[in-house]
XYZ file of C-alpha atoms in Angstrom:
535
model
C -6.685 5.222 -44.356
C -3.377 4.848 -45.716
C -0.894 2.071 -44.276
C 0.762 3.261 -40.871
C 3.485 1.800 -38.770
C 3.968 1.416 -35.178
C 6.379 -0.203 -33.016
C 3.482 -2.338 -31.270
C -0.118 -3.033 -32.255
C -2.376 -4.460 -29.644
C -5.696 -5.937 -30.566
C -8.224 -5.371 -27.755
C -9.006 -2.520 -25.297
C -10.018 -4.605 -22.541
C -8.123 -4.141 -19.133
C -5.279 -6.205 -20.320
C -4.989 -4.377 -23.835
C -5.074 -1.045 -22.004
C -2.622 -2.115 -19.286
C 0.066 -3.072 -21.911
C -0.425 -0.012 -23.908
C 0.174 1.920 -20.613
C 3.075 -0.227 -19.543
C 4.668 0.408 -22.730
C 4.145 4.139 -22.577
C 5.873 3.939 -19.389
C 8.578 2.478 -20.960
C 8.736 5.260 -24.020
C 7.360 2.786 -26.498
C 4.455 3.791 -28.885
C 1.530 1.517 -29.474
C -1.610 1.390 -31.193
C -4.819 -0.345 -29.967
C -7.386 -1.580 -32.345
C -10.702 -2.483 -30.659
C -13.575 -4.134 -32.665
C -16.261 -2.750 -30.297
C -17.452 0.850 -31.200
C -17.054 2.101 -27.571
C -16.299 0.748 -23.980
C -18.791 -1.853 -22.796
C -20.758 -0.966 -19.624
C -20.764 -4.378 -17.739
C -19.613 -4.845 -14.556
C -17.833 -8.185 -15.117
C -14.539 -8.628 -13.169
C -14.939 -6.775 -9.764
C -11.817 -7.602 -7.624
C -8.571 -5.905 -8.066
C -6.067 -7.767 -5.977
C -2.914 -6.326 -4.151
C -0.434 -7.385 -6.814
C -2.290 -5.738 -9.522
C -2.939 -2.365 -7.103
C 1.145 -2.418 -6.921
C 1.321 -2.263 -10.748
C -1.024 0.698 -10.772
C 0.925 2.136 -7.705
C 3.927 2.063 -10.050
C 2.189 3.924 -12.737
C 0.939 6.614 -10.379
C -2.657 5.375 -10.533
C -3.042 3.900 -7.291
C -5.099 6.971 -5.530
C -7.717 7.157 -8.521
C -8.163 3.534 -8.108
C -8.846 3.611 -4.284
C -11.079 6.537 -4.778
C -13.171 4.983 -7.429
C -13.716 1.481 -5.679
C -14.053 0.112 -2.222
C -10.981 -0.894 -0.517
C -11.291 -3.717 1.961
C -8.427 -4.849 4.509
C -10.562 -7.663 5.945
C -13.414 -9.821 4.267
C -16.186 -10.864 6.778
C -18.379 -13.363 5.530
C -21.973 -12.766 6.493
C -24.951 -14.939 6.163
C -28.670 -14.263 6.373
C -29.172 -16.380 9.677
C -26.511 -14.314 11.670
C -25.850 -10.696 12.621
C -22.313 -11.330 13.299
C -19.914 -12.579 10.537
C -19.693 -16.337 10.258
C -15.839 -15.908 9.571
C -13.318 -13.160 8.641
C -10.413 -13.389 6.478
C -7.945 -10.680 8.035
C -5.703 -9.094 5.364
C -3.659 -7.172 7.885
C -0.669 -9.546 7.603
C -0.370 -8.224 3.963
C 0.700 -4.741 5.310
C 4.092 -6.377 6.379
C 4.908 -7.251 2.620
C 3.233 -4.595 0.432
C 2.153 -0.849 0.364
C -1.538 -1.826 -0.631
C -2.532 -4.554 1.981
C -6.266 -4.943 0.787
C -8.685 -6.059 -1.952
C -10.338 -3.289 -4.105
C -13.815 -3.879 -5.231
C -14.234 -2.096 -8.625
C -16.619 -3.034 -11.557
C -14.302 -3.837 -14.839
C -15.751 -0.707 -16.779
C -14.091 1.265 -13.569
C -10.928 -0.271 -14.202
C -11.012 0.475 -17.926
C -12.170 3.860 -17.475
C -9.206 4.842 -15.136
C -6.618 3.196 -17.533
C -8.401 4.810 -20.360
C -8.112 8.170 -18.867
C -4.354 7.639 -18.110
C -3.909 6.644 -21.614
C -5.269 9.785 -22.691
C -2.405 11.737 -21.452
C 0.054 9.548 -23.327
C 0.913 10.953 -26.547
C 2.683 7.590 -27.397
C -0.562 5.810 -27.467
C -3.583 5.638 -29.948
C -6.639 3.790 -29.388
C -8.936 3.068 -32.235
C -12.488 1.944 -31.276
C -14.587 0.031 -34.035
C -11.487 -1.249 -35.814
C -11.617 -4.938 -36.323
C -8.582 -6.687 -37.141
C -9.384 -9.495 -39.739
C -6.104 -11.221 -40.251
C -2.200 -10.398 -40.213
C 0.978 -11.681 -41.977
C 4.183 -12.027 -40.273
C 7.363 -11.096 -42.235
C 10.954 -10.817 -41.654
C 10.971 -7.265 -40.722
C 7.642 -7.070 -38.890
C 3.955 -7.812 -39.031
C 1.306 -6.489 -41.464
C -2.137 -6.213 -40.117
C -5.454 -6.202 -41.965
C -7.923 -3.752 -40.282
C -11.633 -3.380 -41.130
C -13.152 -0.032 -39.436
C -16.782 0.193 -38.879
C -17.393 2.952 -41.199
C -14.282 3.434 -43.267
C -12.344 1.970 -45.864
C -10.339 -1.340 -44.760
C -6.555 -0.430 -44.299
C -3.457 -2.112 -43.412
C -1.005 -1.407 -40.487
C 2.330 -2.422 -39.808
C 4.144 -3.188 -36.470
C 7.509 -4.747 -35.230
C 5.261 -6.924 -32.905
C 1.612 -7.611 -32.604
C -0.010 -8.475 -29.095
C -3.495 -10.330 -29.054
C -5.260 -9.179 -25.893
C -8.771 -9.667 -27.621
C -10.419 -12.121 -25.194
C -11.420 -15.862 -25.128
C -12.436 -15.854 -28.800
C -9.076 -14.063 -30.083
C -8.888 -13.664 -33.599
C -5.066 -13.519 -33.355
C -4.870 -16.700 -31.494
C -7.370 -18.280 -34.069
C -5.055 -17.157 -36.912
C -2.130 -18.583 -35.270
C -3.746 -22.070 -35.283
C -4.064 -22.604 -31.588
C -7.035 -23.283 -29.051
C -7.511 -22.998 -25.475
C -6.614 -26.346 -23.930
C -7.799 -27.977 -20.651
C -11.152 -28.720 -19.108
C -14.757 -27.269 -18.838
C -16.369 -27.904 -15.589
C -19.583 -29.774 -15.798
C -21.868 -27.301 -13.994
C -22.320 -23.478 -15.204
C -22.362 -20.185 -13.069
C -25.063 -17.348 -13.455
C -24.340 -13.666 -12.505
C -26.819 -11.155 -11.949
C -26.375 -7.541 -10.915
C -29.282 -6.100 -9.131
C -30.132 -2.611 -7.733
C -31.651 -2.532 -4.105
C -33.497 0.655 -3.462
C -33.972 0.305 0.249
C -32.328 -0.091 3.600
C -31.266 -3.639 2.437
C -28.342 -1.931 0.555
C -26.672 -1.357 3.890
C -26.351 -4.768 4.654
C -23.137 -5.947 5.475
C -21.019 -7.909 2.859
C -19.889 -10.021 1.367
C -22.912 -12.304 1.854
C -23.117 -15.909 1.523
C -25.699 -18.571 2.013
C -25.461 -22.590 1.558
C -28.924 -23.147 2.632
C -30.652 -26.203 1.047
C -27.511 -27.198 -0.515
C -27.429 -24.512 -2.874
C -24.554 -21.860 -2.902
C -25.491 -18.120 -3.264
C -22.895 -15.189 -3.007
C -23.368 -11.382 -3.127
C -20.961 -8.387 -3.316
C -21.887 -4.711 -3.176
C -19.983 -3.206 -6.007
C -21.483 0.506 -6.010
C -24.159 2.165 -4.335
C -27.286 0.118 -4.702
C -25.747 -2.383 -7.077
C -25.014 -5.961 -5.777
C -23.551 -8.793 -7.908
C -25.215 -12.088 -7.274
C -23.382 -15.394 -8.170
C -24.883 -18.954 -8.044
C -24.432 -22.205 -9.834
C -26.914 -23.245 -12.409
C -28.453 -26.595 -11.732
C -27.909 -29.299 -14.587
C -30.537 -29.294 -17.189
C -31.674 -25.753 -16.403
C -31.755 -23.266 -19.132
C -30.179 -19.834 -19.205
C -33.672 -18.297 -19.463
C -34.902 -20.230 -16.495
C -31.491 -19.425 -14.460
C -31.807 -15.785 -14.853
C -35.872 -15.602 -14.908
C -37.294 -12.885 -12.576
C -38.620 -15.420 -10.211
C -35.228 -17.260 -9.905
C -33.323 -13.796 -9.143
C -36.091 -12.759 -6.713
C -35.924 -16.301 -4.602
C -32.253 -15.688 -4.413
C -32.391 -11.863 -3.506
C -34.986 -12.875 -0.792
C -32.801 -15.404 0.378
C -29.669 -13.060 0.616
C -31.284 -9.951 1.767
C -35.028 -10.485 2.695
C -38.134 -9.820 0.890
C -38.437 -6.305 -1.089
C -38.264 -4.687 -4.435
C -35.314 -4.789 -6.716
C -34.246 -4.291 -10.143
C -32.200 -6.565 -12.312
C -29.471 -4.718 -14.275
C -27.765 -7.299 -16.053
C -27.409 -11.166 -15.992
C -25.569 -13.771 -17.555
C -24.946 -17.493 -17.607
C -21.484 -19.175 -18.710
C -19.589 -22.400 -18.653
C -16.720 -22.418 -16.297
C -13.312 -23.140 -18.033
C -9.874 -23.920 -17.095
C -7.953 -23.530 -20.220
C -4.783 -22.204 -21.456
C -3.139 -21.758 -25.076
C -0.322 -24.067 -25.836
C 1.961 -21.142 -26.669
C 1.819 -17.476 -25.695
C 3.964 -16.301 -28.660
C 5.086 -17.111 -32.196
C 7.878 -15.160 -33.567
C 6.657 -11.535 -33.595
C 2.958 -12.325 -32.407
C 2.344 -12.704 -28.689
C -0.979 -13.356 -26.675
C -1.959 -11.994 -23.221
C -4.999 -12.251 -20.775
C -7.897 -14.238 -22.000
C -6.496 -14.714 -25.374
C -3.887 -16.972 -23.639
C -5.930 -18.409 -20.707
C -9.262 -18.375 -19.054
C -10.057 -19.570 -15.559
C -12.939 -20.160 -13.093
C -13.915 -16.873 -11.650
C -13.502 -18.330 -8.200
C -10.904 -16.263 -6.595
C -11.285 -13.627 -8.903
C -7.830 -13.933 -10.435
C -8.503 -13.907 -14.277
C -8.454 -10.120 -14.954
C -5.551 -9.717 -12.612
C -3.571 -12.395 -14.132
C -3.993 -10.809 -17.503
C -2.809 -7.337 -16.223
C 0.194 -9.170 -14.792
C 0.715 -10.759 -18.220
C 0.860 -7.151 -19.521
C 3.172 -5.900 -16.850
C 5.763 -8.658 -17.547
C 5.644 -8.389 -21.275
C 5.776 -4.505 -21.346
C 9.272 -4.101 -20.277
C 10.414 -6.898 -22.291
C 8.976 -5.552 -25.633
C 10.735 -2.267 -24.541
C 14.153 -3.733 -24.195
C 13.701 -5.982 -27.297
C 12.887 -2.971 -29.366
C 16.175 -1.379 -28.007
C 18.262 -4.224 -29.136
C 17.825 -6.850 -26.296
C 18.132 -10.725 -27.181
C 15.268 -12.935 -28.391
C 15.516 -14.352 -25.005
C 13.334 -11.396 -23.521
C 10.174 -12.721 -25.349
C 11.038 -16.131 -25.062
C 11.057 -15.747 -21.188
C 7.392 -14.060 -21.416
C 5.996 -17.477 -22.470
C 8.125 -19.452 -20.159
C 7.380 -17.202 -16.985
C 3.636 -16.388 -17.696
C 2.453 -19.674 -18.799
C 4.095 -21.414 -16.016
C 2.469 -18.886 -13.535
C -0.953 -19.672 -15.009
C -0.753 -23.373 -15.097
C 1.131 -23.940 -11.745
C -0.519 -21.329 -9.741
C -3.669 -19.621 -11.228
C -5.165 -22.713 -12.517
C -4.298 -24.857 -9.326
C -5.614 -22.140 -7.100
C -8.988 -21.304 -8.822
C -9.722 -25.131 -9.479
C -9.264 -25.653 -5.573
C -11.823 -23.245 -4.952
C -14.257 -24.086 -7.642
C -14.163 -27.805 -6.747
C -14.246 -27.008 -2.804
C -16.936 -24.130 -2.970
C -18.997 -23.682 -6.183
C -19.502 -27.220 -7.503
C -18.882 -29.418 -4.569
C -21.424 -31.711 -3.087
C -23.045 -29.966 -0.104
C -21.354 -32.422 2.329
C -18.000 -31.796 0.913
C -18.620 -28.053 0.808
C -19.828 -27.930 4.603
C -16.507 -29.896 5.634
C -14.259 -27.512 3.695
C -16.145 -24.400 5.208
C -15.982 -25.971 8.890
C -12.233 -26.506 8.287
C -11.603 -23.050 6.714
C -13.313 -21.344 9.745
C -11.024 -23.277 12.004
C -7.956 -22.412 9.715
C -8.886 -18.836 10.012
C -7.878 -18.538 13.636
C -4.281 -19.886 12.788
C -2.139 -16.838 11.951
C 0.466 -18.792 9.753
C -2.316 -20.363 7.588
C -3.948 -17.116 7.219
C -0.620 -15.312 6.084
C -0.044 -17.855 3.547
C -3.525 -17.944 2.332
C -3.814 -14.220 1.822
C -0.633 -14.102 -0.060
C -1.957 -16.620 -2.507
C -5.250 -14.793 -2.620
C -3.351 -11.464 -3.118
C -1.121 -13.128 -5.907
C 2.077 -11.889 -4.041
C 3.673 -15.221 -3.878
C 3.825 -15.904 -7.846
C 6.820 -17.201 -8.466
C 8.707 -17.833 -12.002
C 10.363 -21.277 -11.833
C 11.818 -21.625 -15.311
C 12.973 -18.603 -17.553
C 15.875 -17.884 -19.914
C 16.372 -14.672 -17.998
C 16.508 -16.170 -14.350
C 19.878 -17.159 -12.969
C 21.569 -17.411 -9.570
C 21.179 -19.919 -6.891
C 19.267 -17.582 -4.155
C 15.979 -18.726 -3.091
C 14.424 -15.430 -3.937
C 15.238 -15.824 -7.917
C 12.006 -15.537 -9.757
C 10.100 -14.287 -7.064
C 8.530 -10.797 -6.505
C 11.280 -8.691 -4.492
C 10.509 -8.396 -0.904
C 9.099 -4.869 -0.122
C 9.470 -2.819 2.912
C 9.870 0.918 4.159
C 13.150 2.578 3.640
C 14.736 6.015 3.771
C 16.471 7.664 0.752
C 19.652 9.611 1.147
C 17.475 13.041 1.461
C 15.661 11.536 4.397
C 12.473 10.894 2.194
C 10.193 7.909 3.206
C 9.669 5.323 0.445
C 9.347 1.822 -0.408
C 11.882 -0.525 -1.888
C 9.871 -1.302 -5.116
C 9.674 2.463 -5.559
C 13.329 2.112 -6.709
C 12.473 -0.046 -9.562
C 10.064 0.749 -12.345
C 10.324 1.570 -15.318
C 13.923 0.855 -14.835
C 15.847 -1.773 -13.114
C 17.721 -1.793 -9.985
C 20.885 -3.560 -8.864
C 20.519 -3.683 -5.002
C 23.713 -3.873 -2.963
C 22.987 -4.846 0.584
C 25.227 -3.833 3.208
C 25.297 -5.116 6.588
C 28.373 -3.159 7.883
C 30.331 -6.422 8.733
C 32.496 -6.721 5.493
C 34.501 -4.318 3.646
C 32.303 -1.924 1.773
C 31.227 -2.158 -1.920
C 33.507 -0.726 -4.534
C 30.489 1.240 -5.761
C 32.582 3.565 -8.118
C 33.872 0.300 -9.982
C 30.588 -1.272 -9.993
C 28.878 1.754 -11.574
C 31.465 2.031 -13.999
C 30.977 -1.756 -14.897
C 27.305 -1.774 -15.346
C 27.096 1.977 -16.864
C 26.497 0.414 -20.553
C 23.238 -1.135 -19.281
C 20.484 1.309 -19.700
C 18.188 2.516 -17.086
C 19.772 0.493 -14.347
C 20.109 2.030 -11.082
C 22.661 0.848 -8.422
C 21.299 1.218 -4.889
C 23.563 1.096 -1.936
C 21.065 -0.385 0.996
C 22.055 -0.299 4.551
C 20.663 -2.593 7.151
C 18.327 -1.329 10.005
C 21.033 -2.258 12.382
C 23.851 -0.488 10.760
C 25.038 1.984 13.375
C 27.314 4.060 11.228
C 26.098 7.372 9.595
C 24.970 6.572 6.112
C 27.327 7.362 3.258
C 26.470 9.686 0.562
C 23.916 8.142 -1.674
C 23.071 5.408 0.514
C 19.548 4.092 1.519
C 18.632 2.730 4.738
C 16.054 -0.186 4.984
C 13.849 0.719 7.958
C 12.010 -2.699 7.922
C 13.969 -5.382 9.784
C 11.279 -7.956 8.491
C 12.055 -6.996 4.861
C 15.853 -7.173 5.624
C 15.321 -10.816 7.052
C 13.165 -11.712 4.041
C 16.069 -11.061 1.621
C 18.198 -12.782 4.102
C 20.757 -9.981 3.253
C 23.696 -10.576 5.765
C 26.840 -11.216 4.209
C 26.753 -8.623 1.341
C 23.823 -9.801 -0.753
C 23.452 -8.319 -4.537
C 20.358 -8.597 -6.415
C 18.932 -7.431 -9.721
C 15.348 -6.547 -9.665
C 13.655 -6.395 -12.883
C 11.100 -3.654 -14.199
C 8.256 -5.887 -13.236
C 9.679 -5.938 -9.525
C 10.830 -9.795 -9.856
C 14.200 -10.654 -8.758
C 16.220 -11.937 -11.928
C 19.704 -12.601 -10.152
C 21.184 -12.726 -6.809
C 24.277 -13.694 -5.335
C 26.241 -13.240 -1.927
C 29.695 -11.516 -2.119
C 29.860 -11.676 -5.951
C 32.804 -10.098 -7.743
C 32.361 -7.046 -10.088
C 32.411 -9.279 -13.220
C 29.769 -11.157 -11.782
C 27.603 -8.490 -10.907
C 27.570 -7.191 -14.464
C 27.208 -10.611 -15.877
C 24.015 -11.155 -13.563
C 22.535 -7.982 -14.534
C 23.116 -8.445 -18.240
C 21.671 -11.876 -18.190
C 18.425 -10.844 -16.308
C 17.840 -7.865 -18.553
C 18.092 -9.956 -21.846
C 21.412 -8.589 -22.911
C 23.917 -11.334 -22.532
C 24.582 -13.013 -26.120
C 24.626 -16.498 -24.830
C 20.967 -16.680 -23.431
C 18.817 -19.623 -24.341
C 15.904 -19.035 -26.777
């Protein structure tokens, strides 16, 4: 095959690589995906798609397909073998105030990958090549030269402006960069087993949990008759012993009662909390497990990787259009910070408190947790963290302004379009950016024509005039009315607030009563167009 050229080459066709390819396509960027495996793998692996990731799929027009393929849960009742009623329930209902997808989707990873692949098949801008192993690359002044060895063809060279390694924990791209994942490996290992139950036990409520005799067992139902078992491996036990038929049979009996079953897949693995020292060098970037691996507790690993892709896609697109290097610099700042400060801390806490804790420590934690689930304020904070809706970028070349929402996911809520259509505030954003002008009716109106003229050179930026729920006047032409008073309150929008919401749904700049030059500067800075940005 002759040398071919692409704006972006993605190494790895897992959920992160496919998400990045789809995100780039939504921004009009061509991408080539190279995957060493000859075909998609059939293993269930990651099972939970969290609300923040579902918001991304909703932005891409895929939410209905995902909800139809999986099991959407708006509450998580924890069932034990000893009780008919749930031992505790985590109600996700409070999420309805802040997101259009207030629940957890249970879907095996192969289901997520299949839906992403089907979406990519409709995108002429994306090509996925299976069985194409990347053996090395060379960064040059004008791009990256990538060496590829197909399974049954002659090796060839591909070129790109940017190369992104989404090739997992044993990343070839990261290895050639000379980086290793730094952090810790927990002293205990975890076993996973997917089992099929052919009888009425398949109708038992779930998730199921048992801590009898000091041993933690958990089970999730992810498809008809298919259940995922999760349990720690005792020190000194081999993988063969931990996944032996008699071991799995004992766990099935504990959680479901005696009866036949079939083991479809099993694996034992170490639990890591490790991150690459860098997510980018020049024209080469890392995302997903190539950049960070975490404990499975909390189910945030795959979701964090897809959010890496969402953050990176619009920045690569803007950089290819002539944006500054600060765009790619900010990717490492934001996503590495989010992983270290939020994902790592959250999954480490759950790992230590539940999976690997001493039985007395675990029982104390579970007792406190049952009490806490009865306190609404505690539950709301807990579910926001679990849902990854409270992720905040604290340090970035693109973030500016003193408003407390800068670096946060933009508060979402119901609104009414100028034509009377019901929509959500975040529907106004991707794949472009939105400059929101909040109007509480108390001050002179925004100089809309002057503002639109000032920001018109900024591509794909929509100027949105937002009226408060309480504004009594008839909406002027082109104005949206925010219907959700709670959302208006979360924005603290009284007093003429202006905010730039980036294509990934995060607030990049905000100010009260800014001048028109300040508005333009805030938008340019947030979208990587200002010349004085730090890199």
